[in-house]
mmCIF file of C-alpha atoms in Angstrom:
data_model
loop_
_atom_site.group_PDB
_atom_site.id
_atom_site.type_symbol
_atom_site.label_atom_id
_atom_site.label_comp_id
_atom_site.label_asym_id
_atom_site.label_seq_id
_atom_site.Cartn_x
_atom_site.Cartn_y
_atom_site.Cartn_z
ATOM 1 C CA UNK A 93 6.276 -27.750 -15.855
ATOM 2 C CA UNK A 94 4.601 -29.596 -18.616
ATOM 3 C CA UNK A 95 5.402 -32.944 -16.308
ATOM 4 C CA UNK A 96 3.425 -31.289 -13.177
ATOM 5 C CA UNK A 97 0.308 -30.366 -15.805
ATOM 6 C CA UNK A 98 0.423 -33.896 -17.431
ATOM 7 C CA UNK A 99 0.032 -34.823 -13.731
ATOM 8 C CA UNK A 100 -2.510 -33.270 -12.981
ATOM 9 C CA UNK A 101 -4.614 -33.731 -15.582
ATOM 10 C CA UNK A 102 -4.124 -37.722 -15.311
ATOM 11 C CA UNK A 103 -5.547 -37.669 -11.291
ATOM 12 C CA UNK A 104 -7.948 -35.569 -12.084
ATOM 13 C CA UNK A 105 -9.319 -37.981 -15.203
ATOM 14 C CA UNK A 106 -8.627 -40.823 -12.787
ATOM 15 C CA UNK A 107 -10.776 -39.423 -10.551
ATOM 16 C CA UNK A 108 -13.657 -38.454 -12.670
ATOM 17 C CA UNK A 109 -13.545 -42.232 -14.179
ATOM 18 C CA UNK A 110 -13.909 -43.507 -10.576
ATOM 19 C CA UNK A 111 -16.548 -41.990 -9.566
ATOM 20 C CA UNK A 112 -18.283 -43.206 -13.360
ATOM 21 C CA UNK A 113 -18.192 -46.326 -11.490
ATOM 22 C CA UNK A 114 -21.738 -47.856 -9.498
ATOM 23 C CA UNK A 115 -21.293 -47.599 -5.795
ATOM 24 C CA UNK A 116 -18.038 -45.972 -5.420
ATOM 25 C CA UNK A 117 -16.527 -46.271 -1.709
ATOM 26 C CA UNK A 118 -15.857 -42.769 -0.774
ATOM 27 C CA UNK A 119 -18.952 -40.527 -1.188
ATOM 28 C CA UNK A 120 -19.518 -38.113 -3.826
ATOM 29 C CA UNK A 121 -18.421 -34.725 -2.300
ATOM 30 C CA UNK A 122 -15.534 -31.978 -3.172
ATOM 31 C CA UNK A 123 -13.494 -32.449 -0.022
ATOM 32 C CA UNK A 124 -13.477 -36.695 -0.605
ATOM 33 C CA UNK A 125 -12.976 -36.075 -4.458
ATOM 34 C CA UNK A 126 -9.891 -33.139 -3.475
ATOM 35 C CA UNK A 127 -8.651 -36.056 -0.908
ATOM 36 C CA UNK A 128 -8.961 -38.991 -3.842
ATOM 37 C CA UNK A 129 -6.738 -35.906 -5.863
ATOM 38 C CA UNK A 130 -4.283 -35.704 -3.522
ATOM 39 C CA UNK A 131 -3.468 -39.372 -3.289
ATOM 40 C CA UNK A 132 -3.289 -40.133 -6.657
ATOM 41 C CA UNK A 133 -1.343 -37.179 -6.898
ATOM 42 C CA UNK A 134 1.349 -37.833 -4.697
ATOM 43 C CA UNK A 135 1.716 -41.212 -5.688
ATOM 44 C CA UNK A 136 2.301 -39.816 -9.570
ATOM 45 C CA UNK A 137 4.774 -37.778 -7.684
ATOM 46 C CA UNK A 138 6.227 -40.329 -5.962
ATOM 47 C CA UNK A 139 7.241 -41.899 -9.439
ATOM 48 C CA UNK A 140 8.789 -39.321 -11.134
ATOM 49 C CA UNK A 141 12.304 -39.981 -8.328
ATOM 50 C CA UNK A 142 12.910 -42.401 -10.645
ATOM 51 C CA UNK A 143 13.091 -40.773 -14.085
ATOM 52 C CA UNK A 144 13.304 -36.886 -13.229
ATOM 53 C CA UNK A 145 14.696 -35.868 -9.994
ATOM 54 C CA UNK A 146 14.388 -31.949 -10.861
ATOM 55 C CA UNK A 147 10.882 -32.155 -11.407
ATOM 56 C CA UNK A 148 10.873 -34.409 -7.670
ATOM 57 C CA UNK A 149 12.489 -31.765 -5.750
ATOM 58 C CA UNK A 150 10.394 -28.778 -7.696
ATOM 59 C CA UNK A 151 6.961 -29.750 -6.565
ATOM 60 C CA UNK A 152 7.419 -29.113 -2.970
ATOM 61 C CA UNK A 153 8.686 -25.927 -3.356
ATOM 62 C CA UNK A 154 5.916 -25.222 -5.591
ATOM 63 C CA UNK A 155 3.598 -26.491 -2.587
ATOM 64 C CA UNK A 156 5.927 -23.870 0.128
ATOM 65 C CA UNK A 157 5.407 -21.032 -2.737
ATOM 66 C CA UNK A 158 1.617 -21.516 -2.846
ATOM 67 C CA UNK A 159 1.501 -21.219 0.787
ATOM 68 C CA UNK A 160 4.038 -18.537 1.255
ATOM 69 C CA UNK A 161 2.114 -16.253 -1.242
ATOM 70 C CA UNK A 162 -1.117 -17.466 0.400
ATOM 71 C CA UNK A 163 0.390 -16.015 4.179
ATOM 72 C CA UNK A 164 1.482 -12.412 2.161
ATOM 73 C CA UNK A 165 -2.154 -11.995 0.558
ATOM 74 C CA UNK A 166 -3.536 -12.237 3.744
ATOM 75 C CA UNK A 167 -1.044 -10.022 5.773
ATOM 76 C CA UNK A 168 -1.307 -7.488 3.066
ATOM 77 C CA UNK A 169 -5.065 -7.181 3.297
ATOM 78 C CA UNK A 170 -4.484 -7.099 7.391
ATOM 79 C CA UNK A 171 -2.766 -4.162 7.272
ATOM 80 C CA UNK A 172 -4.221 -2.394 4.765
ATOM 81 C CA UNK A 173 -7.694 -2.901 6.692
ATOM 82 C CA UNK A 174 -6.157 -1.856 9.669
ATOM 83 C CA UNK A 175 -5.393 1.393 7.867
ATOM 84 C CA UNK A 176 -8.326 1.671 6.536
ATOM 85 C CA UNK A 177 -10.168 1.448 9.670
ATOM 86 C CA UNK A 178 -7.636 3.889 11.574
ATOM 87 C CA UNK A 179 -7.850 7.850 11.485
ATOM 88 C CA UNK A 180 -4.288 8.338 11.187
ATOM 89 C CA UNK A 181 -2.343 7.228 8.240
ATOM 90 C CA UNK A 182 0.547 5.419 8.752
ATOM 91 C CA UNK A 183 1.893 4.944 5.112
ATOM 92 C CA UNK A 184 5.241 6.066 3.866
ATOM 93 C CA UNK A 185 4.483 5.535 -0.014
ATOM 94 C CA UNK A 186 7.795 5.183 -2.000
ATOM 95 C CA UNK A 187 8.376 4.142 -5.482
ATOM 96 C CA UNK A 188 11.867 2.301 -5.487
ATOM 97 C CA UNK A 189 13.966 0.773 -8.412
ATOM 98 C CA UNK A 190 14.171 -3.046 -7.669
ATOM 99 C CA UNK A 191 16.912 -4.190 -9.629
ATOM 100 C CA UNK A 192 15.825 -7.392 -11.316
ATOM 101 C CA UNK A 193 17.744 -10.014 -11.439
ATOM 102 C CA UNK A 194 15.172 -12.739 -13.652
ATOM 103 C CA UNK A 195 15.726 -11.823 -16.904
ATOM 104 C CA UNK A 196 13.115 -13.818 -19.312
ATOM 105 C CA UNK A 197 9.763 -12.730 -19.955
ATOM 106 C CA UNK A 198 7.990 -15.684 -17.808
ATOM 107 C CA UNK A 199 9.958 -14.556 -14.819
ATOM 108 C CA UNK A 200 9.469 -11.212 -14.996
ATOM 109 C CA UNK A 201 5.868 -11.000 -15.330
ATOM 110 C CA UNK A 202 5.488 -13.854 -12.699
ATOM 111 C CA UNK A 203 7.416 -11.759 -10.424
ATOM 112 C CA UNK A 204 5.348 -8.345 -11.361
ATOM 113 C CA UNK A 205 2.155 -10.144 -10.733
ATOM 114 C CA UNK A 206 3.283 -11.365 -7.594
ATOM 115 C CA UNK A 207 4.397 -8.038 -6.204
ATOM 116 C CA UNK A 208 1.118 -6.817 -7.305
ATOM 117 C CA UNK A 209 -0.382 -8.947 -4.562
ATOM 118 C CA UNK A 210 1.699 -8.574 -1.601
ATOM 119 C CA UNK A 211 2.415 -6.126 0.946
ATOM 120 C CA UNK A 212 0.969 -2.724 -0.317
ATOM 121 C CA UNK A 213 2.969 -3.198 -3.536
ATOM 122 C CA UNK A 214 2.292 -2.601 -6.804
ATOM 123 C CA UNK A 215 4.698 -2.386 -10.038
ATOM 124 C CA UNK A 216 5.024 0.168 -12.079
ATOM 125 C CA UNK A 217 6.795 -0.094 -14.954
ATOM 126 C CA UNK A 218 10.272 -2.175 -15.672
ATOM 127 C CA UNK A 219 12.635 -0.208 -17.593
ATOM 128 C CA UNK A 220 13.985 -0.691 -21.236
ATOM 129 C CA UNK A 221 17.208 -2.477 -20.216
ATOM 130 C CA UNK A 222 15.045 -4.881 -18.224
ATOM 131 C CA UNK A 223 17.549 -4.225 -15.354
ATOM 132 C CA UNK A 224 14.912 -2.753 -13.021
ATOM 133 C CA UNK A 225 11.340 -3.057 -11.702
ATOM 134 C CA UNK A 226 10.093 0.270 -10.473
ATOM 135 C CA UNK A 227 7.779 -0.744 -7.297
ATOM 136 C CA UNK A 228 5.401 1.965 -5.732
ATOM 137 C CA UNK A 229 5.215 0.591 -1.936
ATOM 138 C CA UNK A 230 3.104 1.918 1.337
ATOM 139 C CA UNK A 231 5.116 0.308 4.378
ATOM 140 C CA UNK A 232 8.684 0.505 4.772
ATOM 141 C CA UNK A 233 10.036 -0.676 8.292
ATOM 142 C CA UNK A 234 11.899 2.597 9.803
ATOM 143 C CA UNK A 235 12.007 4.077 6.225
ATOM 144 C CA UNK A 236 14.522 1.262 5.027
ATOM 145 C CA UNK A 237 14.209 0.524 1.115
ATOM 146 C CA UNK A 238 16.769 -1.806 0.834
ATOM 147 C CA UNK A 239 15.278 -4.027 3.838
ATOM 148 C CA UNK A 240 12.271 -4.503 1.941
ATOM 149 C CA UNK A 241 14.451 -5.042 -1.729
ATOM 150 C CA UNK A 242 16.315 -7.675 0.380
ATOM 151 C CA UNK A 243 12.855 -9.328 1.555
ATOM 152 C CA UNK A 244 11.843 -9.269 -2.168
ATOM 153 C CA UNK A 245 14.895 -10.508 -3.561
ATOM 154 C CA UNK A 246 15.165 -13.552 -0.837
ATOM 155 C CA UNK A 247 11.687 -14.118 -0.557
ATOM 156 C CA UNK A 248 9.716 -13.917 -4.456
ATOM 157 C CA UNK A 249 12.429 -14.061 -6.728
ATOM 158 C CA UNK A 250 14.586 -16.389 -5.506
ATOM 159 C CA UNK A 251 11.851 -19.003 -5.391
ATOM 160 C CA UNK A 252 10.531 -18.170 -8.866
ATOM 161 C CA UNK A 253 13.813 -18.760 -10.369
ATOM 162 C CA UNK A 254 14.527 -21.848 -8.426
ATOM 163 C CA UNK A 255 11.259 -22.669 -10.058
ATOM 164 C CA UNK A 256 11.649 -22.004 -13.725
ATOM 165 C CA UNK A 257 15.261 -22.514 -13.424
ATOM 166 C CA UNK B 185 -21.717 -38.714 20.986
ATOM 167 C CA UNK B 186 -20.951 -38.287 17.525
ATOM 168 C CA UNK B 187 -24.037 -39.011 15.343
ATOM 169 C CA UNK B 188 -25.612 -36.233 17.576
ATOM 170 C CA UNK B 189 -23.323 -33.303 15.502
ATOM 171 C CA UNK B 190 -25.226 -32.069 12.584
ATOM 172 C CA UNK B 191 -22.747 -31.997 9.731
ATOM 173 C CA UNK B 192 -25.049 -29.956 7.306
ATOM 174 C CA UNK B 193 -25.120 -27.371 10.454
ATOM 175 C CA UNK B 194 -21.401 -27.382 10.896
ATOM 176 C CA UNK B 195 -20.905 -26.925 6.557
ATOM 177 C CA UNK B 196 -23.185 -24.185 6.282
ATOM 178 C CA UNK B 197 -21.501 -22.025 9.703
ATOM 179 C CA UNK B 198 -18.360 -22.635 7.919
ATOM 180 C CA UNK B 199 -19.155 -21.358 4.791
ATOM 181 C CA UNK B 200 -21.246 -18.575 6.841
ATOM 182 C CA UNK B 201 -17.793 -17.450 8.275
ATOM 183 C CA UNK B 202 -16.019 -17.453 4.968
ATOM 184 C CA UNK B 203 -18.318 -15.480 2.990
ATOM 185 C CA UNK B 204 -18.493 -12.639 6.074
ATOM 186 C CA UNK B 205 -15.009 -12.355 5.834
ATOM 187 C CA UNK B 206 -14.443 -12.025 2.033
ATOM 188 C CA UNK B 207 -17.574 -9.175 2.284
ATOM 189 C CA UNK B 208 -16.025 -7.864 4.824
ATOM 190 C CA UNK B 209 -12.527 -7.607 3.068
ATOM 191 C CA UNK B 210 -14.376 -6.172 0.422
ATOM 192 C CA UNK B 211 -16.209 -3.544 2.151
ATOM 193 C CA UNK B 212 -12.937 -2.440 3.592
ATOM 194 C CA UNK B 213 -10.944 -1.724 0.448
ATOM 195 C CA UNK B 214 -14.100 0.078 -0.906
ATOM 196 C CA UNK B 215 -13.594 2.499 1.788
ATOM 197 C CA UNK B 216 -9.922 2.747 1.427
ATOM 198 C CA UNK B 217 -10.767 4.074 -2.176
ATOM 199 C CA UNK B 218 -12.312 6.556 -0.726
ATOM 200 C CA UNK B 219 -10.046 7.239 2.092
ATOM 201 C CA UNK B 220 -7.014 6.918 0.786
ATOM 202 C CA UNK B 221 -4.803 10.476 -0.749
ATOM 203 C CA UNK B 222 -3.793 9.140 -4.026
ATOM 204 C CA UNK B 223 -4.328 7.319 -7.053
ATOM 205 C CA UNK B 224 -1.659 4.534 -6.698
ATOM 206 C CA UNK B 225 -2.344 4.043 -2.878
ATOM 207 C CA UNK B 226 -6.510 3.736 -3.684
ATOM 208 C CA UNK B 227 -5.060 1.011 -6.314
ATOM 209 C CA UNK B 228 -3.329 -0.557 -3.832
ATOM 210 C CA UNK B 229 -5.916 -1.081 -1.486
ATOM 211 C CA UNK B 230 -8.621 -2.242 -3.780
ATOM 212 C CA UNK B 231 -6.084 -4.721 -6.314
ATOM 213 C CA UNK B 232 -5.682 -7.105 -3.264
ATOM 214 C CA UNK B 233 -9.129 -6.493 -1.455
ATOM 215 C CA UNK B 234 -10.849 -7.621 -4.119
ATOM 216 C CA UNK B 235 -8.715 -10.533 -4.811
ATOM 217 C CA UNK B 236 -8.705 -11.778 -1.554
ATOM 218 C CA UNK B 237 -12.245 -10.704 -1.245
ATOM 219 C CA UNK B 238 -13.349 -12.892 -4.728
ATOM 220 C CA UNK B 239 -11.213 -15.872 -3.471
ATOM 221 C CA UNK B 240 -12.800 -15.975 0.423
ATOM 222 C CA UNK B 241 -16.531 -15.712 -1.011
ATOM 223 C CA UNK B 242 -15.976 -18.535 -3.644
ATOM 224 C CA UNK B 243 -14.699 -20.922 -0.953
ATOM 225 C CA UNK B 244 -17.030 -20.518 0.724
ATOM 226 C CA UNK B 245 -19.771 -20.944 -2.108
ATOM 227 C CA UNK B 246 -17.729 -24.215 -2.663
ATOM 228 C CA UNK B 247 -17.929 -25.642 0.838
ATOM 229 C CA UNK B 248 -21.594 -25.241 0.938
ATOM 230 C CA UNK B 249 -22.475 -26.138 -2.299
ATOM 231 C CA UNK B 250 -19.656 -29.331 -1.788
ATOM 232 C CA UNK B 251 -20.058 -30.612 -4.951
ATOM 233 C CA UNK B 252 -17.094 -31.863 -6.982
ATOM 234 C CA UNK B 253 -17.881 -29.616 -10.595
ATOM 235 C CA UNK B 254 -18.544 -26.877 -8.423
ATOM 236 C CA UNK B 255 -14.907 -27.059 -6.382
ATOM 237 C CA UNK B 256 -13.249 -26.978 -10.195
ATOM 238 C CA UNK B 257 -15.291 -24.144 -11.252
ATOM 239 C CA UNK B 258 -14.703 -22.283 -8.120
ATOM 240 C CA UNK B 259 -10.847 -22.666 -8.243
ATOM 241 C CA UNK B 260 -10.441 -21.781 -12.207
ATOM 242 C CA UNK B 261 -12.273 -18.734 -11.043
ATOM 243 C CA UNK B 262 -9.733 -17.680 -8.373
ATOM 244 C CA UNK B 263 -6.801 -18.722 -10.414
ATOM 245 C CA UNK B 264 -8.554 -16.657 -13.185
ATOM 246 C CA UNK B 265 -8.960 -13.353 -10.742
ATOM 247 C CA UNK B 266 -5.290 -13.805 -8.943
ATOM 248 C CA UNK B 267 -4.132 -13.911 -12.338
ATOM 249 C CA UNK B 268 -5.813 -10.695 -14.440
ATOM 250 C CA UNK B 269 -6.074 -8.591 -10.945
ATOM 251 C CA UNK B 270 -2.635 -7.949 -10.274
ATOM 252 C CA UNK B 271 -2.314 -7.430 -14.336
ATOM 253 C CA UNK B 272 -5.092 -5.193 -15.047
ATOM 254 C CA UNK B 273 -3.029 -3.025 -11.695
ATOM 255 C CA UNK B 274 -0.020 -2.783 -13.437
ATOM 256 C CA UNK B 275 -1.347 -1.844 -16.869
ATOM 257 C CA UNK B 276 -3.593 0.987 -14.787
ATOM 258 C CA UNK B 277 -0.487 2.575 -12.696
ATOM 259 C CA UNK B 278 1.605 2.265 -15.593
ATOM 260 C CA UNK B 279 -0.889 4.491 -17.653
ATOM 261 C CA UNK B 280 -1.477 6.927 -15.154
ATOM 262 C CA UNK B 281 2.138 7.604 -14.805
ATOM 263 C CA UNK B 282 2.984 8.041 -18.432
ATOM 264 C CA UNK B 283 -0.228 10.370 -18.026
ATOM 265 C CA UNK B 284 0.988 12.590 -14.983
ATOM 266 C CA UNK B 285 -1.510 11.395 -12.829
ATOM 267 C CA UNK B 286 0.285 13.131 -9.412
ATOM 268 C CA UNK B 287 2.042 11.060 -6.473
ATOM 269 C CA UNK B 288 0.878 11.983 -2.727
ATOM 270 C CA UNK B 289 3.201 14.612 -1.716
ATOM 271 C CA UNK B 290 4.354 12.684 1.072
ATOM 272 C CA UNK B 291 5.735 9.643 -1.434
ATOM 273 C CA UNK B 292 9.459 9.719 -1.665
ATOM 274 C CA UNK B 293 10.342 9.711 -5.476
ATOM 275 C CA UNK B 294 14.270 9.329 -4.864
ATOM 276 C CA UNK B 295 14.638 6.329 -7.073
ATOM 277 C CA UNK B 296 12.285 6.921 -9.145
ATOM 278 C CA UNK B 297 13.258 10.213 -10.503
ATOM 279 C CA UNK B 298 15.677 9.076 -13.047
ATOM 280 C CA UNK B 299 12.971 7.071 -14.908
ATOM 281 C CA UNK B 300 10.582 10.374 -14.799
ATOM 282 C CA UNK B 301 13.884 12.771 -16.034
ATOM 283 C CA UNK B 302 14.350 10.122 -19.088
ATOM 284 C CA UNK B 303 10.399 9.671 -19.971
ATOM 285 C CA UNK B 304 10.033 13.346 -19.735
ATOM 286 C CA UNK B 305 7.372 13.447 -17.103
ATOM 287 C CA UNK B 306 9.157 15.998 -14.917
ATOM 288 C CA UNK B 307 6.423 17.812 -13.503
ATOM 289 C CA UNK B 308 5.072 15.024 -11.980
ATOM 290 C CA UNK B 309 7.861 15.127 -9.346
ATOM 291 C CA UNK B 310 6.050 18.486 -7.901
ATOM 292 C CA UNK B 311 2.957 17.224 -6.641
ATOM 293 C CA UNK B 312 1.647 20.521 -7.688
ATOM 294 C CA UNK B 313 -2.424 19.580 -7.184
ATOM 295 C CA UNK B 314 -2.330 17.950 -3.772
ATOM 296 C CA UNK B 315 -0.182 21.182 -2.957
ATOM 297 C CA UNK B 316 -2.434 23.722 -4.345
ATOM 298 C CA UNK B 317 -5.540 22.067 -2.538
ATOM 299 C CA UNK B 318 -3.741 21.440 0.884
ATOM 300 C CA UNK B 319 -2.673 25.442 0.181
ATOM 301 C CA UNK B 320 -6.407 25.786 -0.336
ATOM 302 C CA UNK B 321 -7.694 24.228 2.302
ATOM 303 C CA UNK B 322 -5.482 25.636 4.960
ATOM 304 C CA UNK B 323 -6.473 29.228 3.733
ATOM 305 C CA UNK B 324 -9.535 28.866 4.767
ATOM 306 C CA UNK B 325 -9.006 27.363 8.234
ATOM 307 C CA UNK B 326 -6.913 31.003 8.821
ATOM 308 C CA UNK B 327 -3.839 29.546 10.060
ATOM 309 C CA UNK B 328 -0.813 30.801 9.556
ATOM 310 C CA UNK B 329 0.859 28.019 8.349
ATOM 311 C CA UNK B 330 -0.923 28.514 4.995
ATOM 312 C CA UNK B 331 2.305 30.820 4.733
ATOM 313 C CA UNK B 332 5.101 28.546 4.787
ATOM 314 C CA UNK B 333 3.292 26.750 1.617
#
């Protein structure tokens, strides 16, 4: 983690330093500048196979992550507009006990932010123990808890510990 | 061919587009929370319209504006909102729970009842207020299901 933010910070002063220069040879916009990121980015990346190969194989799964919670925000706001917009309700609202299986405090809270986001879900409360995540949700697919515990557990929370792991 | 397309024309319909479509996100979880039955569901609804809303208007602020300090600006700011939204949420449900704010009486409770029994927040298991108005309101429409309630 504090690799990826080292890296970042290092393109991003590259870039600023380049475009200090006189007559730079890309033009002086935000999608050149986020393309000028990228590169300098990736070839930071690139490096770090030889000296840390966890930190290698972590940053595309951060990239799939980003994109994966990108697709859920959207679909989320779908069908809640679509609900919105409809005379009929179709919600089943249930609160369910997830049971958690990330156990530190980064993890956790990661995880309860995320499901705060996503499909018509928003936590609760977790309980003393730390053993469960109480989740109030609107759509369940034919009324089926543990489909949607199984779609948390394989989706969110196995990425985010793969990710802090 | 291409020297004829007008790039400023093309920036400013695609910025056009994403700004509609955040407002238009937006608009649409405002009337959920006043559509929707309950407290947690109207939380629901506005928690990720507003996110997604926030996040849709300031990309498009930064492809017209297409500057690089203002790309860096805009993205702290979603990071920033994605980050606090989904917080300030949790802390709000959590509250109204420990403050017997009722459920919708069509919510199914089954797991959570245990936590309720040991925080000693029975009564919020009976919906009674949604009942008593739906009771109400079905009184005065002179049906006689108002009975079986």
């Amino acid at each position: 983690m504090k690799l990826l933010l080292l890296h970042i910070v290092l393109a991003a002063m590259v870039v600023y330093v380049y475009f200090q220069y006189p007559d730079p040879q890309v033009p002086y916009t935000a999608l050149s500048t986020t393309l000028l990121f990228m590169v300098l980015f990736l070839l930071l990346w690139l490096s770090s196979y030889f000296y840390r190969r966890s930190y290698f194989r972590k940053v595309p799964k951060l990239v799939y992550f980003i994109l994966f919670f990108l697709k859920e925000l959207l679909i989320a706001n779908l069908r809640i507009a679509y609900d919105i917009m409809t005379p009929n309700y179709r919600l089943q609202p249930t609160v369910m006990a997830f049971p958690l299986k990330a156990q530190t405090d980064l993890e956790i809270s990661i995880l309860a932010n995320i499901i705060g986001l996503t499909p018509g879900t928003i936590s609760l409360d977790v309980s003393e123990d730390r053993k469960t995540l109480y989740v109030h949700t609107l759509y369940l697919k034919h009324g089926d808890v543990e489909q949607l515990k199984l779609h948390i557990k394989n989706g969110f929370e196995r990425m985010i510990l793969e990710l802090t792991a | 061919m291409e020297e004829s397309i007008d790039w400023v024309l093309v920036k400013e319909i695609i910025s056009c587009v994403f700004i509609l479509v955040g407002v238009g996100f937006m608009l649409i979880a405002s009337i959920g929370l006043l559509r929707f039955p309950d407290f947690y569901i109207r939380m629901s609804a506005i928690t990720k319209g507003s996110t997604l809303g926030v996040g849709l208007i300031m990309m498009g602020m930064a492809i017209y504006f297409n500057q690089p300090g203002v790309l860096l600006k805009v993205l702290a700011i979603i990071v920033f909102t994605s980050i606090t939204a989904p917080v300030a949420a949790h802390v709000i449900g959590r509250t109204a729970v420990q403050n017997r704010i009722p459920f919708w009486e069509k919510t199914n409770l089954e797991e959570f009842k245990a936590y309720l029994v040991k925080a000693h927040l029975e009564q919020l298991v009976s919906h009674d207020k949604y009942l008593e108005e739906k009771a109400k309101m079905e009184k005065e429409m002179g049906d006689a299901a108002g009975d079986n309630v």
